[in-house]
Coordinates of C-alpha atoms and ligand atoms in Angstrom, one line a residue:
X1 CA -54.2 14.7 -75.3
X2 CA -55.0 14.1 -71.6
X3 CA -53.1 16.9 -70.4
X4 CA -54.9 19.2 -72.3
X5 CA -58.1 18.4 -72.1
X6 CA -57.0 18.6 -68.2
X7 CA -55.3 21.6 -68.1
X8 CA -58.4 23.6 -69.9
X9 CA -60.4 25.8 -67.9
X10 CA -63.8 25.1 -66.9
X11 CA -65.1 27.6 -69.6
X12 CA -63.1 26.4 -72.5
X13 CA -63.7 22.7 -71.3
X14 CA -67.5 23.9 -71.7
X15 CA -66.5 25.5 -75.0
X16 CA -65.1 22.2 -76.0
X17 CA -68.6 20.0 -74.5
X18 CA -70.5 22.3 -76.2
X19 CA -68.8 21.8 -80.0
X20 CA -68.5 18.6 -79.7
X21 CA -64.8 18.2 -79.4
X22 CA -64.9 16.4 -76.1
X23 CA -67.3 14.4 -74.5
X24 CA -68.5 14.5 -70.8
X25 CA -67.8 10.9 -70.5
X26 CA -64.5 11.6 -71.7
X27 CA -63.5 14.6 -69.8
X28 CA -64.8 12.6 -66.7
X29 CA -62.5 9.6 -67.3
X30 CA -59.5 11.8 -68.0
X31 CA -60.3 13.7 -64.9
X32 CA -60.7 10.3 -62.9
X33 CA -57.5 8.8 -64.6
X34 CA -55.5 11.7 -63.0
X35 CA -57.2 11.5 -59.1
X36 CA -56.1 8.0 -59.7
X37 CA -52.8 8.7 -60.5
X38 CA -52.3 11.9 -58.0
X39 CA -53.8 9.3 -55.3
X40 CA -50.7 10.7 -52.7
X41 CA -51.9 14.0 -52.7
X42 CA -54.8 12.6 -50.7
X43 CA -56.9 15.6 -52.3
X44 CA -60.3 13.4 -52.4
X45 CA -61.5 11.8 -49.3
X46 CA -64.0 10.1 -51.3
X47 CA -63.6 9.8 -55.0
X48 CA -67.0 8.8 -56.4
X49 CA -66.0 7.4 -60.3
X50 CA -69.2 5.3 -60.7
X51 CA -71.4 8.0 -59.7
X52 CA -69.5 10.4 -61.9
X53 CA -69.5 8.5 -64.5
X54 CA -73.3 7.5 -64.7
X55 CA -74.0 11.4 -64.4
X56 CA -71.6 12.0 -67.2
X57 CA -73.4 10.0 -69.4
X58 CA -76.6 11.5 -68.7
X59 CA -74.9 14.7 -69.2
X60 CA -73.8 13.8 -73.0
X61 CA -77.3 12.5 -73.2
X62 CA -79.2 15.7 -72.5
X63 CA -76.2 17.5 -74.8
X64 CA -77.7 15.4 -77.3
X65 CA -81.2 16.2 -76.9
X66 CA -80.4 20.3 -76.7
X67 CA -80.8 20.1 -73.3
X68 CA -77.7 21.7 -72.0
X69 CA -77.1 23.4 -68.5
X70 CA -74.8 26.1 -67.6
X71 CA -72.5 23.6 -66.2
X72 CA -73.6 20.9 -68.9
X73 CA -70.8 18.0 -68.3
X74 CA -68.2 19.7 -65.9
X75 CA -66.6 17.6 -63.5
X76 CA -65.9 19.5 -60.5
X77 CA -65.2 17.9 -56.8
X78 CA -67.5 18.9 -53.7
X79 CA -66.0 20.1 -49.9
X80 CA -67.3 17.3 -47.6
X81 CA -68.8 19.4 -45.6
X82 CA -71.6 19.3 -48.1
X83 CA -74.3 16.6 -47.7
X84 CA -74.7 14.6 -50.8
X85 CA -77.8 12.4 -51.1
X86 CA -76.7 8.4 -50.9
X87 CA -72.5 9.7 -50.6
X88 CA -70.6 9.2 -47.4
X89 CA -69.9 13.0 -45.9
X90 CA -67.6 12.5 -43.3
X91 CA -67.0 16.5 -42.6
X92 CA -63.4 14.7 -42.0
X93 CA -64.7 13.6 -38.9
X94 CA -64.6 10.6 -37.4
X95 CA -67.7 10.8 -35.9
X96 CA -68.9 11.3 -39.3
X97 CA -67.4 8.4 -40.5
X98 CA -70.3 6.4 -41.8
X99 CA -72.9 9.6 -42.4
X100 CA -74.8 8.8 -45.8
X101 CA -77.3 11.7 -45.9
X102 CA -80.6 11.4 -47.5
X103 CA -81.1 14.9 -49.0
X104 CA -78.5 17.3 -51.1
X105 CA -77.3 20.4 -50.0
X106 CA -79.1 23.4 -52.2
X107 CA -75.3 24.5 -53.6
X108 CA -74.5 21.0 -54.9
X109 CA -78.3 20.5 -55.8
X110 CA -77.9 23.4 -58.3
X111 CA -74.4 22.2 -59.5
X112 CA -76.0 19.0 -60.6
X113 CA -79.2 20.9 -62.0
X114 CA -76.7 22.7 -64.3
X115 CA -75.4 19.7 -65.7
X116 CA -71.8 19.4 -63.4
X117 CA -70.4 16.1 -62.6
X118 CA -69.5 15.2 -59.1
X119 CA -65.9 13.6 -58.8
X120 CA -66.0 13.2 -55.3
X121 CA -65.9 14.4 -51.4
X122 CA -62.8 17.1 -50.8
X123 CA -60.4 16.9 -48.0
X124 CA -60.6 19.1 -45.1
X125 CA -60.0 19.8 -41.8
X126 CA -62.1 18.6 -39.2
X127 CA -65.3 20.2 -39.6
X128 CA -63.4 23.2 -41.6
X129 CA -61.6 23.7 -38.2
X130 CA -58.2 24.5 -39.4
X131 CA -55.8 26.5 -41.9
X132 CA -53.8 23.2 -43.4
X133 CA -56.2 20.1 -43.8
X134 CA -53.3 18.8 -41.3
X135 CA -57.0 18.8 -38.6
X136 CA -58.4 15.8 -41.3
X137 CA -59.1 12.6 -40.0
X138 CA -58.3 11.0 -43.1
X139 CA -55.0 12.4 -43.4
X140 CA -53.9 15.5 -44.4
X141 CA -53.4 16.5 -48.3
X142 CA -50.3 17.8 -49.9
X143 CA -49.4 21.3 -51.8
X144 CA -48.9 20.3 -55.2
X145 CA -46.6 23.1 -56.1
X146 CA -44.5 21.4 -52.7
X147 CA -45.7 18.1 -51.3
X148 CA -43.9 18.9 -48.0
X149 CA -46.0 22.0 -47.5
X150 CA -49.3 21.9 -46.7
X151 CA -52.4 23.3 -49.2
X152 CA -54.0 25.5 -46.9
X153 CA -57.2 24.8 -44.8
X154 CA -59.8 24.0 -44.3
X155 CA -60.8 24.0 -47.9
X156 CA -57.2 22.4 -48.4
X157 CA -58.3 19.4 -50.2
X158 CA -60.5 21.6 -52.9
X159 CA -57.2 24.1 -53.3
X160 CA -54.9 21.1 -54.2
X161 CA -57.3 19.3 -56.5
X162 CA -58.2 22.5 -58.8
X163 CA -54.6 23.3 -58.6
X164 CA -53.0 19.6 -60.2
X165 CA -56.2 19.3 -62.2
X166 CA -58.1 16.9 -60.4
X167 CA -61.1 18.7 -61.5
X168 CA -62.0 22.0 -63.3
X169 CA -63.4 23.2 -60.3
X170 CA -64.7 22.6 -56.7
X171 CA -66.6 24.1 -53.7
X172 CA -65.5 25.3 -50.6
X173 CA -66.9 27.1 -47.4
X174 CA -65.4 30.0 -45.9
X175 CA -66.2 30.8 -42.0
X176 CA -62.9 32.5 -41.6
X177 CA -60.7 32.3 -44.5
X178 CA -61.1 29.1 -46.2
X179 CA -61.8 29.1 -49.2
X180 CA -59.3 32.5 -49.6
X181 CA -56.4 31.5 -47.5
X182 CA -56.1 27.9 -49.1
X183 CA -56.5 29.3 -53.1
X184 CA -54.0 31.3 -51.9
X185 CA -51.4 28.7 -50.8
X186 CA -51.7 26.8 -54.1
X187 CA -52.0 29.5 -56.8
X188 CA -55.8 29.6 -57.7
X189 CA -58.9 31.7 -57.6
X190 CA -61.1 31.5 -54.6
X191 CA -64.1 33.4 -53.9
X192 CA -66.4 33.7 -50.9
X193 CA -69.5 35.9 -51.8
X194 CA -71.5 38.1 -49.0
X195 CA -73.3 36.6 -46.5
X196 CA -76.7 35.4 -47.6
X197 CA -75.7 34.9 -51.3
X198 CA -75.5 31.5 -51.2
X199 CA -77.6 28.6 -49.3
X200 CA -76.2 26.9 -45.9
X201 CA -78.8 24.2 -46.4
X202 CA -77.0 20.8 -45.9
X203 CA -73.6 22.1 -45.1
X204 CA -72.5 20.8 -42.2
X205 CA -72.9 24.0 -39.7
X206 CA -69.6 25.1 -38.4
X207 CA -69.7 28.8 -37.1
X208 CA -73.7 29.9 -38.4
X209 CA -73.2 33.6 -37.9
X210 CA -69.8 33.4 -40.5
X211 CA -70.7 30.2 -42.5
X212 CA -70.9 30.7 -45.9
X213 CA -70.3 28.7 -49.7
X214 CA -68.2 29.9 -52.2
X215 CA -65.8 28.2 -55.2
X216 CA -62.5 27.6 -56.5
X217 CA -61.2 27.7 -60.0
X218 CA -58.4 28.3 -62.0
X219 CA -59.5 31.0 -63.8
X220 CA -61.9 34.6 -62.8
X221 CA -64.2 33.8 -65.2
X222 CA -64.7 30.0 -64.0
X223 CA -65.3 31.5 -60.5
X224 CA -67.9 34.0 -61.6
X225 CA -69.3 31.3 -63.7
X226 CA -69.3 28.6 -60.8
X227 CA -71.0 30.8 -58.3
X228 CA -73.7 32.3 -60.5
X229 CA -74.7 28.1 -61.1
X230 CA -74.8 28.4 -57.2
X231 CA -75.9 31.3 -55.5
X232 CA -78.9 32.6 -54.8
X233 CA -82.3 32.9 -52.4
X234 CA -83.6 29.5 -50.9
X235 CA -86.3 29.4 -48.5
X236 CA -84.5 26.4 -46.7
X237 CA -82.1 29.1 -45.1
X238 CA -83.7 31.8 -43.6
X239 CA -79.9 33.8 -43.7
X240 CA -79.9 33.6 -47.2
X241 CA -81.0 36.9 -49.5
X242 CA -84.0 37.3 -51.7
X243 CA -81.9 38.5 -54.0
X244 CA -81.5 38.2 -57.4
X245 CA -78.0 36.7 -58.9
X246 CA -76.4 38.6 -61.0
X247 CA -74.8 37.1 -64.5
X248 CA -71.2 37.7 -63.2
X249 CA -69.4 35.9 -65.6
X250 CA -71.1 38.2 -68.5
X251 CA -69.9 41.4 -66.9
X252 CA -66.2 40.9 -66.1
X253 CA -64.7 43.5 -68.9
X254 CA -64.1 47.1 -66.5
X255 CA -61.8 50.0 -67.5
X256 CA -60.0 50.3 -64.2
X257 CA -59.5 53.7 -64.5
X258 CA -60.5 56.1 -61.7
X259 CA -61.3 53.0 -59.4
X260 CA -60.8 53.7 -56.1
X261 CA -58.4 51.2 -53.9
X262 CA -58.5 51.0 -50.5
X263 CA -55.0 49.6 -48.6
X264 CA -55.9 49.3 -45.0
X265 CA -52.9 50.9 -42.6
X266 CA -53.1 48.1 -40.5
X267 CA -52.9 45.0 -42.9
X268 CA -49.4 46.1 -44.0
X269 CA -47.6 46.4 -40.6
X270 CA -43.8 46.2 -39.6
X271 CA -42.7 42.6 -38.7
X272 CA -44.5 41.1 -41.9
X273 CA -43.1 38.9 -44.3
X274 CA -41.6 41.0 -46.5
X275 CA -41.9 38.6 -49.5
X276 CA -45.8 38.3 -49.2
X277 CA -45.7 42.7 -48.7
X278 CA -43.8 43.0 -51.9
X279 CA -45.6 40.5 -54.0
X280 CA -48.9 42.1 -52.9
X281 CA -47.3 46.2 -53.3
X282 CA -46.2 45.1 -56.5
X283 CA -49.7 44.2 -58.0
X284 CA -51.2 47.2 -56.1
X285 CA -48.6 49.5 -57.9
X286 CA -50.1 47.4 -61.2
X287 CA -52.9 48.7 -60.8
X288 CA -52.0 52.2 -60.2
X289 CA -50.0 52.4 -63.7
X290 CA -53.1 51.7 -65.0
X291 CA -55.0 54.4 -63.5
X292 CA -56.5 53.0 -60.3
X293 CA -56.3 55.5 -57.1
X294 CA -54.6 54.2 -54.7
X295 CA -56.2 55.6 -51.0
X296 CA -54.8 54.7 -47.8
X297 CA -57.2 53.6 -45.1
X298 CA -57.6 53.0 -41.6
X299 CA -59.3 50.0 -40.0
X300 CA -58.2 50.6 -36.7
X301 CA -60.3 47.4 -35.3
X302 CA -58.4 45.3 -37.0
X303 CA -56.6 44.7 -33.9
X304 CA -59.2 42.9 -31.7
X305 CA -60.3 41.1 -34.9
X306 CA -58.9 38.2 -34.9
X307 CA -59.6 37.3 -30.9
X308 CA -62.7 38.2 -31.3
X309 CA -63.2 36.2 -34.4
X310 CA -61.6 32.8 -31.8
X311 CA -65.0 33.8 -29.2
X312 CA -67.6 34.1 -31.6
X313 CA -66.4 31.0 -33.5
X314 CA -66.3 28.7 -30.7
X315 CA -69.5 29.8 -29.3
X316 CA -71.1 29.0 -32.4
X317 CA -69.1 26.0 -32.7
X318 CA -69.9 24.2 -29.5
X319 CA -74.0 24.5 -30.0
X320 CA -73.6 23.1 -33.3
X321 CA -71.3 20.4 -32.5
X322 CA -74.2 20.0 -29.4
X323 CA -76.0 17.7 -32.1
X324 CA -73.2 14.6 -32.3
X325 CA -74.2 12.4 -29.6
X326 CA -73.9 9.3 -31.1
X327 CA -77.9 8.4 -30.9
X328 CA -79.1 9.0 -34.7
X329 CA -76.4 8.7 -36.7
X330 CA -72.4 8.8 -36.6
X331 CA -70.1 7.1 -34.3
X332 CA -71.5 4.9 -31.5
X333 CA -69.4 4.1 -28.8
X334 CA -71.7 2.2 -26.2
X335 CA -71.2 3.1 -22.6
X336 CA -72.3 1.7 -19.4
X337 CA -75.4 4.3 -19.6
X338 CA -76.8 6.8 -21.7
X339 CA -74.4 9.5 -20.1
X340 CA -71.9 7.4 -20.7
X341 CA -72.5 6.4 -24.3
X342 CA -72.5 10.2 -25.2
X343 CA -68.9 10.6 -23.8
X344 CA -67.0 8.0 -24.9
X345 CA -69.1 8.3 -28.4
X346 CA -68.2 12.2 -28.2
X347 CA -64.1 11.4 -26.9
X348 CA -63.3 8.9 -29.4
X349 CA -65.3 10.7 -32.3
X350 CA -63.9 14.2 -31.8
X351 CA -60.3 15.3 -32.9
X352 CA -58.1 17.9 -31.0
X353 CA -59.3 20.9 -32.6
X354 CA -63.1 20.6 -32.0
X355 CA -62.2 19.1 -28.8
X356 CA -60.4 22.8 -28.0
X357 CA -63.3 24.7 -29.9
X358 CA -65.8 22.9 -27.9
X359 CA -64.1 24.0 -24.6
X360 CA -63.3 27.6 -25.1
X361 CA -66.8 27.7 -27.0
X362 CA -68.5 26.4 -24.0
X363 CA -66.7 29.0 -21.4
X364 CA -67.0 32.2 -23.1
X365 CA -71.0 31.3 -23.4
X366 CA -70.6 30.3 -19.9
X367 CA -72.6 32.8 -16.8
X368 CA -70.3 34.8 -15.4
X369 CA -67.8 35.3 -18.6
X370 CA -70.6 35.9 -21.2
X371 CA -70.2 39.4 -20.6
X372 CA -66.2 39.5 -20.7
X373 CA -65.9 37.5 -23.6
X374 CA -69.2 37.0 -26.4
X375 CA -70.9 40.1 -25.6
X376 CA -67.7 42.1 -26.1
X377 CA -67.0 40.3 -29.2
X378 CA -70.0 40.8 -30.7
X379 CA -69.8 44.7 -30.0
X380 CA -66.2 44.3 -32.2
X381 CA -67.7 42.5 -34.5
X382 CA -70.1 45.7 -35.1
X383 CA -67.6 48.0 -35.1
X384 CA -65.4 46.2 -37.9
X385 CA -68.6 45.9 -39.8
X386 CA -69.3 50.2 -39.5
X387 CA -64.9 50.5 -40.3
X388 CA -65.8 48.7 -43.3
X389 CA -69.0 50.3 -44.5
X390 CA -67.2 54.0 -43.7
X391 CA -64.0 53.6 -45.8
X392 CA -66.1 51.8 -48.9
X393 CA -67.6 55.6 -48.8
X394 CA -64.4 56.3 -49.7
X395 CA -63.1 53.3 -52.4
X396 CA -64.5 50.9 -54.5
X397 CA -62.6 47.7 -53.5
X398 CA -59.9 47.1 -50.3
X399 CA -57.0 45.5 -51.3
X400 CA -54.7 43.3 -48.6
X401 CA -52.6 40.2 -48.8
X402 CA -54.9 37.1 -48.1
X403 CA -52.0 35.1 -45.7
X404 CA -49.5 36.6 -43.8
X405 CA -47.0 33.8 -45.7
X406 CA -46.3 31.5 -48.4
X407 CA -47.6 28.0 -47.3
X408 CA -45.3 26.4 -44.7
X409 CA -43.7 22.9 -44.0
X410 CA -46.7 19.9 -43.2
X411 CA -46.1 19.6 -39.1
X412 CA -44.5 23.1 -38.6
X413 CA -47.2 24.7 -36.7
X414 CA -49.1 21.6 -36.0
X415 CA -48.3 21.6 -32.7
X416 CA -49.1 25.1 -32.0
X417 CA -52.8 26.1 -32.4
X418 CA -52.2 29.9 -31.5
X419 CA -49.9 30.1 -34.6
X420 CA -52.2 28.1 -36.8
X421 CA -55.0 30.9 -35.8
X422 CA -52.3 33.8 -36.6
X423 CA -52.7 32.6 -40.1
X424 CA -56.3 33.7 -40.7
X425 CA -55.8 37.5 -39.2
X426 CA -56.3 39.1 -42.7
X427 CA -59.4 36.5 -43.8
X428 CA -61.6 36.5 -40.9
X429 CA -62.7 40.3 -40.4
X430 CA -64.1 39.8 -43.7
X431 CA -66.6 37.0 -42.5
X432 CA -66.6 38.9 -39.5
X433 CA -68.1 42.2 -41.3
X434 CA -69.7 39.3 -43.6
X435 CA -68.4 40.7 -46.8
X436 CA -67.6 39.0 -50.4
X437 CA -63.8 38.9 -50.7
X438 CA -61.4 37.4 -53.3
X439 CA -58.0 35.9 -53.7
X440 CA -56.2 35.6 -56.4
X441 CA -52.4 34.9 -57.2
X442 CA -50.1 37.6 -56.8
X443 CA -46.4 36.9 -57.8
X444 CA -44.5 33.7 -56.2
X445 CA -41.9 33.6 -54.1
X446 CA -38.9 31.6 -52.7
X447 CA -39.2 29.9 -49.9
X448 CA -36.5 27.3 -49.0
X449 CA -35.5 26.2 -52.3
X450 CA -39.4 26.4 -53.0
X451 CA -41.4 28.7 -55.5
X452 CA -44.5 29.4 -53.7
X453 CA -48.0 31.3 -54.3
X454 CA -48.9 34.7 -52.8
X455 CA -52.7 35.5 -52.8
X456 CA -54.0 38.5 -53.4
X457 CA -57.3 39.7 -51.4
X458 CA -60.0 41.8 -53.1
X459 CA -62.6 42.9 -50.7
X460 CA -66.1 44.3 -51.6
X461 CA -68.8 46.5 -50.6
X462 CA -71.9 44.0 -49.8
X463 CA -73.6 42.0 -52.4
X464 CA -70.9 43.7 -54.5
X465 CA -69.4 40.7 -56.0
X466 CA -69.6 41.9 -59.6
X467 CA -66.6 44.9 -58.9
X468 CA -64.5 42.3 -56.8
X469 CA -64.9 39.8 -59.9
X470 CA -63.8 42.6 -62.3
X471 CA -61.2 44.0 -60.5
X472 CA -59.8 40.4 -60.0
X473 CA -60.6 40.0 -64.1
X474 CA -58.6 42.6 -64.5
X475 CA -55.4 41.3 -62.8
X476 CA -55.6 38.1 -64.8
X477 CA -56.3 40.6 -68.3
X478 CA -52.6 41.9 -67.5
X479 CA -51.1 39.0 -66.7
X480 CA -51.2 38.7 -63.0
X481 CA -53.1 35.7 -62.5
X482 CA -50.2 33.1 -64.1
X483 CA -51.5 30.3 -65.6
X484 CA -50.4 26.9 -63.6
X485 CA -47.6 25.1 -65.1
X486 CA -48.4 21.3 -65.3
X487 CA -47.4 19.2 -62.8
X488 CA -46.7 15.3 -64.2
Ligands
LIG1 N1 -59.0 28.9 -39.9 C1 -60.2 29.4 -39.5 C2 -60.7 28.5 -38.3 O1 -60.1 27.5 -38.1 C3 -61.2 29.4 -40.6 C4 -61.8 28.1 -40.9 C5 -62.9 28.3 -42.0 O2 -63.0 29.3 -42.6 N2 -63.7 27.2 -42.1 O3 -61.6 28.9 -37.7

């Protein structure tokens, strides 16, 4: 009974609230009972049961009284990188280690506003500084589909809780790839919408510019669902659209006929692994058997991309990171003087990677090498944005593999941050050009003894997340996106 109600997706668990079958207390507990007994996954940094509980019983409660909300009694987990009124976020800092903010972020506000049920604060890495979770300072979380592997980062702790149905959703952020690159590494749906759809209000700010929300589900239809509860204009963020949201999750049937598919020349070069090419080929000649066009592209950019992407990102990084000084909140380490007190607060609070972002972030703004390194990467930045907007003249969606390989071993690139940053080289031009993008599982494939997922990407035009949610329908209509097996 457990297992089932678990391994529902979010809209048939709402199917289920909403006749009566299950209860949101009950779907709550069940949910709970597993995090409790998938504890060694270390998916949840916080679990809050007595918080979920108290709004699942509210939840039944306005059920009751015909009061029901889009997301009327859905337990879904929350990225702590999102501040959550009276709940520890910790960013998986430990400088953050005893934050209790006093406001909500707007995304998590709506989630509750829509009835959803917090189950706790996600893993991560280090202020979503990372591609494994291995950058947490609460230890890193395990692939469920292989506990030596890791789940993907920095969203890694939201992948590996939606996938072994720790809760029927979660949210992530996505500055350079993760919320994609991690649904990617444990076979689920993850979508980050265009810049400005959702709110940053009360996420913790990583990289401003590339920042933005999105979700992560099991299913297409959850994802359209979980960001339509979500998105939208708030006056709190002056980045964010006055636009309205579109109801997504009511519009996913397309005929793919005659759609136009971009495959970009340089996201399928010589040298990559061949398993994730032929996994992603494969869906792509799907597609084409059922009528879609298939039109090669050029996005000759593509090259500078990802350097560019590691200037901009730790410029933005180190003014944000400016604020943790251990005066108003956070970790105090008193010093012999105020100087002082901000070092040793900022040495022993700060892990390696923010340490290394705040460095190189620091330089390239620095006189002197402004011009050879952020101004230049702005002007690449443009030009990957104007690639973009030229070939979606031409096609309706641009298809590409989200990672460059399956997940790997926990500790095999840990000492290696140049490698680690390799891994984001087909997710970050998209926050670069700011652009809604996609993944969803493409066929597994062997890795070591292991069967591992393969993400698909689906990239959009701007504020064009209704095709990228169709055509992304549409691979889970014919089977593509496999249903996860359950894992005891
Ligand atoms: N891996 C990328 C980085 O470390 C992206 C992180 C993210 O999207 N939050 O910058």
């Amino acid at each position: 009974m457990t297992q089932d109600i678990l391994t529902l997706s979010a809209t048939e668990a709402l199917g289920k609230l909403a006749n009566g079958e299950v209860s949101s207390v009950e779907l709550t507990r069940a949910t709970l009972a597993r995090m409790e007994a998938r504890k060694h996954i270390n998916a949840y940094i916080t679990p809050t049961a007595e918080h979920a509980l108290a709004q699942a019983e509210a939840s039944d409660k306005r059920r009751k009284e015909g009061r029901a909300g889009l997301l009327e009694g859905l337990p879904l987990g929350i990225k702590d990188l999102f501040c959550t009124n009276g709940i520890l976020t910790t960013a998986a800092s430990k400088i953050l280690h005893n934050f209790v903010p006093h406001y909500e972020s707007t995304v998590t506000e709506r989630l509750w506003q829509a009835g959803a049920v917090m189950t706790g604060k996600l893993n991560l890495d280090e202020f979503a500084m990372g591609t494994s979770t291995e950058n947490s300072a609460y230890g890193n979380t395990l692939n469920p589909w292989d506990e030596s592997r890791i789940p993907g980062g920095s969203s890694g702790g939201s992948s590996a809780a939606v996938a072994d149905y720790q809760c029927f959703g979660a949210t992530g952020t996505d500055t350079g790839g993760s919320i994609r690159q991690p649904a990617s590494m444990c076979g689920v749906v993850g979508i980050k919408p265009t810049y400005g759809r959702m709110s940053r209000w009360g996420i913790v700010a990583f990289a401003s510019s590339l920042d933005q929300a999105g979700m992560f589900a099991r299913t297409v239809e959850d994802a359209a669902l979980l960001l339509e509860a979500s998105a939208g204009h708030d006056p709190k963020d002056s980045t964010s659209a006055d636009l309205p949201v579109p109801a997504w999750s009511k519009n996913l049937q397309r005929d793919i006929k005659g759609l136009k598919i971009g495959l970009p020349k340089e996201y399928f070069i010589d040298g990559m692994d061949t398993r994730v090419r032929d996994s992603v080929m494969q869906a792509v000649k799907r597609f084409e058997a059922e009528g879609a066009e298939i039109v090669e592209i050029s996005l000759p950019t593509t090259k500078y991309a990802l350097a560019a992407y590691y200037i901009v990102n730790p410029a933005e990084a180190s003014s944000n990171l400016a604020r943790y000084d251990g005066m108003r909140y956070g970790l105090r380490v008193e010093g012999d003087n105020l100087l002082d007190t901000y070092i040793k607060s900022r040495s022993e609070g700060f892990g390696e990677e923010p340490k290394r972002r705040i460095m190189v972030g620091n330089y390239v703004l620095s006189s002197g090498y402004y011009d050879a390194y952020y101004s230049k990467a702005m002007k690449i930045r443009t030009l990957l944005a104007r690639e973009f907007a030229a070939a979606f003249e031409k096609v309706d969606v641009i298809m590409t593999p989200t990672a460059p390989n399956p997940a790997f071993k926990i500790g095999e690139k840990a000492d290696d941050p140049i490698s680690l940053y390799l891994e984001d080289a087909y997710t970050v031009t998209v926050n670069m050009a700011g652009l809604p993008g996609i993944s969803v599982p493409a066929a597994p494939v062997e890795d070591r003894g292991s069967l591992l997922p393969v993400g698909l990407q689906i990239i959009g035009k701007k504020w064009d997340e209704q095709t990228i949610l169709q055509v992304a329908f549409a691979w889970q209509t014919m089977g593509g996106v496999e249903r996860l097996g359950w894992r005891g």
